[in-house]
Short mmCIF file of C-alpha atoms in Angstrom, two decimals:
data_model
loop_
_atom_site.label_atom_id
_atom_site.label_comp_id
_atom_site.label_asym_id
_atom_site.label_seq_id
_atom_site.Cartn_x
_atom_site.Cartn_y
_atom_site.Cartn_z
CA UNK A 295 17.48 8.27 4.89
CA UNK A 296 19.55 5.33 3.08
CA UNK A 297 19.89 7.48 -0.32
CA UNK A 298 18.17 4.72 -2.44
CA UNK A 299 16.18 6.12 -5.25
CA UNK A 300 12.01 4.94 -3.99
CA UNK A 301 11.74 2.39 -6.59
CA UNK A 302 8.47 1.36 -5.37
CA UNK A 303 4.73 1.52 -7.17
CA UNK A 304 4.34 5.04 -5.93
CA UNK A 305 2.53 6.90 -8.93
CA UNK A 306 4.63 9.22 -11.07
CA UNK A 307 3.88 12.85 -10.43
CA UNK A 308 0.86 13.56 -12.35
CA UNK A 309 -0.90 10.29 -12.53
CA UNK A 310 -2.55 10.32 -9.35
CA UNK A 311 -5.27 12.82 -8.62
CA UNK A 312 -4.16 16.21 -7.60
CA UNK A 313 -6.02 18.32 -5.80
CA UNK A 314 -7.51 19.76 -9.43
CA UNK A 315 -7.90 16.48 -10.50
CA UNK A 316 -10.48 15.03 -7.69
CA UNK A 317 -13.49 13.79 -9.52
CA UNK A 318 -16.77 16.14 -9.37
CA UNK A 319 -19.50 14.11 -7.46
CA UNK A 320 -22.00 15.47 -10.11
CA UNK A 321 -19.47 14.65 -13.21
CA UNK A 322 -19.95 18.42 -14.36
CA UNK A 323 -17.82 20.93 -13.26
CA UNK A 324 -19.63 24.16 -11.44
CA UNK A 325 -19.22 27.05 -13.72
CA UNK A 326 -16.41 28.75 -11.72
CA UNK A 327 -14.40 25.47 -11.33
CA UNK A 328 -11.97 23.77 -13.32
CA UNK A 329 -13.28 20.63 -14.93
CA UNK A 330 -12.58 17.54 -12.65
CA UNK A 331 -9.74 15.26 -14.57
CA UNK A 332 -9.14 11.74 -13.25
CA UNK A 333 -5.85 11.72 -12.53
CA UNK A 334 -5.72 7.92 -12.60
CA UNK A 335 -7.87 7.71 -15.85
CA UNK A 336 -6.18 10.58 -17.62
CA UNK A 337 -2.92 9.01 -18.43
CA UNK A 338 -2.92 7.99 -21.97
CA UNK A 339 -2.34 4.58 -22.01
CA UNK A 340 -4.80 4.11 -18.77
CA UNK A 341 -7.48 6.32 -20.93
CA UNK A 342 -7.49 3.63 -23.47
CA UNK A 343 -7.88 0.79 -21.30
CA UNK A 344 -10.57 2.16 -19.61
CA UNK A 345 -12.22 3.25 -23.02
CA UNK A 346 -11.40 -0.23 -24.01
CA UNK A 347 -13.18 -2.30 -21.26
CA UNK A 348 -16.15 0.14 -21.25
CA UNK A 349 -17.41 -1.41 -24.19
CA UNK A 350 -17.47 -4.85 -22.88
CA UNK A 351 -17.86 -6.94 -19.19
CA UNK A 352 -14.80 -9.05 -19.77
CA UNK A 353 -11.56 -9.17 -21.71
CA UNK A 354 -9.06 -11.08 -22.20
CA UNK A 355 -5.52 -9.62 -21.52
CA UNK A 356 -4.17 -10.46 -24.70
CA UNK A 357 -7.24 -8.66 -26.82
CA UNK A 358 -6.99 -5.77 -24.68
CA UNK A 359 -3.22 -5.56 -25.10
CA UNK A 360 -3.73 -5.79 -29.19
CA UNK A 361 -6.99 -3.68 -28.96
CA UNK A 362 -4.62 -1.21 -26.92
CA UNK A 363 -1.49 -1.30 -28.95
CA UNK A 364 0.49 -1.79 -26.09
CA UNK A 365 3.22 -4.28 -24.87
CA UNK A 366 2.77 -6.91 -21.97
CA UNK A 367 4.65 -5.15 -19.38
CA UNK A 368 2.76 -1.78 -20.44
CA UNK A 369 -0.37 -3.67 -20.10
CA UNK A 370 -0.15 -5.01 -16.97
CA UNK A 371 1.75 -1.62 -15.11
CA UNK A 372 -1.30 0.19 -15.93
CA UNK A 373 -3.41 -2.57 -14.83
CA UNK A 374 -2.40 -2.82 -11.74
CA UNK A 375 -2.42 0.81 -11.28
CA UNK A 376 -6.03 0.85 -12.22
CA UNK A 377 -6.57 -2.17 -9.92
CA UNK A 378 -5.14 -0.14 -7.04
CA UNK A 379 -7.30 2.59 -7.74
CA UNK A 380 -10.58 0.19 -7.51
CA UNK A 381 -11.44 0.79 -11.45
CA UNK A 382 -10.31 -2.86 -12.58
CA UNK A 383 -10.98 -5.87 -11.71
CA UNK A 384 -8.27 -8.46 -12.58
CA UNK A 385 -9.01 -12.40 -13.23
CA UNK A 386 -6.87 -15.22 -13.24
CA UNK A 387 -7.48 -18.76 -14.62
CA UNK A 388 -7.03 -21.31 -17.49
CA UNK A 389 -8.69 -21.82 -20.57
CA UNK A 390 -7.72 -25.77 -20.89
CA UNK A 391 -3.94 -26.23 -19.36
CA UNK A 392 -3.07 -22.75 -20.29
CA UNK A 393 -3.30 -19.80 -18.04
CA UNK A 394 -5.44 -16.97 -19.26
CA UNK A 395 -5.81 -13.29 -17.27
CA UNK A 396 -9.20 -11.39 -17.94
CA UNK A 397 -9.69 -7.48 -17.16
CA UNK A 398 -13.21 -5.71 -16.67
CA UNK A 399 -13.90 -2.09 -15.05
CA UNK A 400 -16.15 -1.89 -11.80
CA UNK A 401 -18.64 0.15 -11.24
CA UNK A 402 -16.68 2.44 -9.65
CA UNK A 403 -14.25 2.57 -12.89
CA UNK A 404 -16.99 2.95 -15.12
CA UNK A 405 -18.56 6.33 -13.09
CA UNK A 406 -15.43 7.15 -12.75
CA UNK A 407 -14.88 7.19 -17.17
CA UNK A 408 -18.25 8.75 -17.24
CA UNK A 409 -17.15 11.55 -15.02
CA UNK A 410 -14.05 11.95 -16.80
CA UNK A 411 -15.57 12.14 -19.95
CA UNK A 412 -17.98 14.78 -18.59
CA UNK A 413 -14.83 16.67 -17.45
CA UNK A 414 -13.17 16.56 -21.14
CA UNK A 415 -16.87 17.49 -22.66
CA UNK A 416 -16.82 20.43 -19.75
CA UNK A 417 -13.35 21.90 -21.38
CA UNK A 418 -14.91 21.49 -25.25
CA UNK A 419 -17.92 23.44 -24.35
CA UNK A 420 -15.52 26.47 -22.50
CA UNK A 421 -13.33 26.24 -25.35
CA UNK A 422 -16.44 26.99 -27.83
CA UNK A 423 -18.05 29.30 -25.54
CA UNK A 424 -14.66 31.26 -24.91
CA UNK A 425 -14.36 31.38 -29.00
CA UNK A 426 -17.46 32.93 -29.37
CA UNK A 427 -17.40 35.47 -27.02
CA UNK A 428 -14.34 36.50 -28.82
CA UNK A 429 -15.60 36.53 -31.80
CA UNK A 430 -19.38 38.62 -30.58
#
């Protein structure tokens, strides 16, 4: 071991799926179960990205990185982490001389939103049912 801190592109503990956090085939969470967070999708600034591109095929970095509030560096770290999970698609070219990037979800990012979304709707509808239980 050289005592170097890993400085690599490892994900931060939490953002990758844990065992919890695997997506439900189905996108609904059995009734016994904890609802199926993505891992990936669930960080914040990768939640908006994804929510982002969903409404479109193709962005351009710079619109998604206003539309996302987010800085350049931000942007692209989250990106590429997406990317790596097989949720983004990243594409490089020029618009005239100048170089332009584009971002779009693939199909496997976009079931994978839909899933998550299903997970989030799966806590609201405990939350309510737990609430009125208590309150019967």
């Amino acid at each position: 071991m050289s005592g170097k801190a890993d400085l690599g592109d490892s994900p931060a503990p939490g953002d990758g799926p844990a065992r919890d956090e695997r997506p439900a085939q189905s996108g609904r969470a059995a009734p016994d179960e904890a609802p199926a967070l993505d891992g990936v999708i669930h960080h914040p600034t990768r939640l908006a990205l994804v929510a982002f591109l969903s409404a479109c095929d193709e962005a351009e970095f710079a619109a998604v990185r206003d539309g996302c509030q987010v800085s350049d560096s931000v942007l692209s770290k989250n990106a590429s982490a997406l990317e790596a999970a097989g949720y983004l698609n990243v594409r490089k070219g020029h618009v005239g001389k100048r170089p332009r990037t584009w971002l779009s979800l693939t199909p496997t990012g976009r079931q994978a939103l839909a899933r998550h979304l299903a997970a989030l709707q799966d806590l609201v509808d405990a939350a309510r049912s737990a609430a009125g239980s208590v309150g019967a």
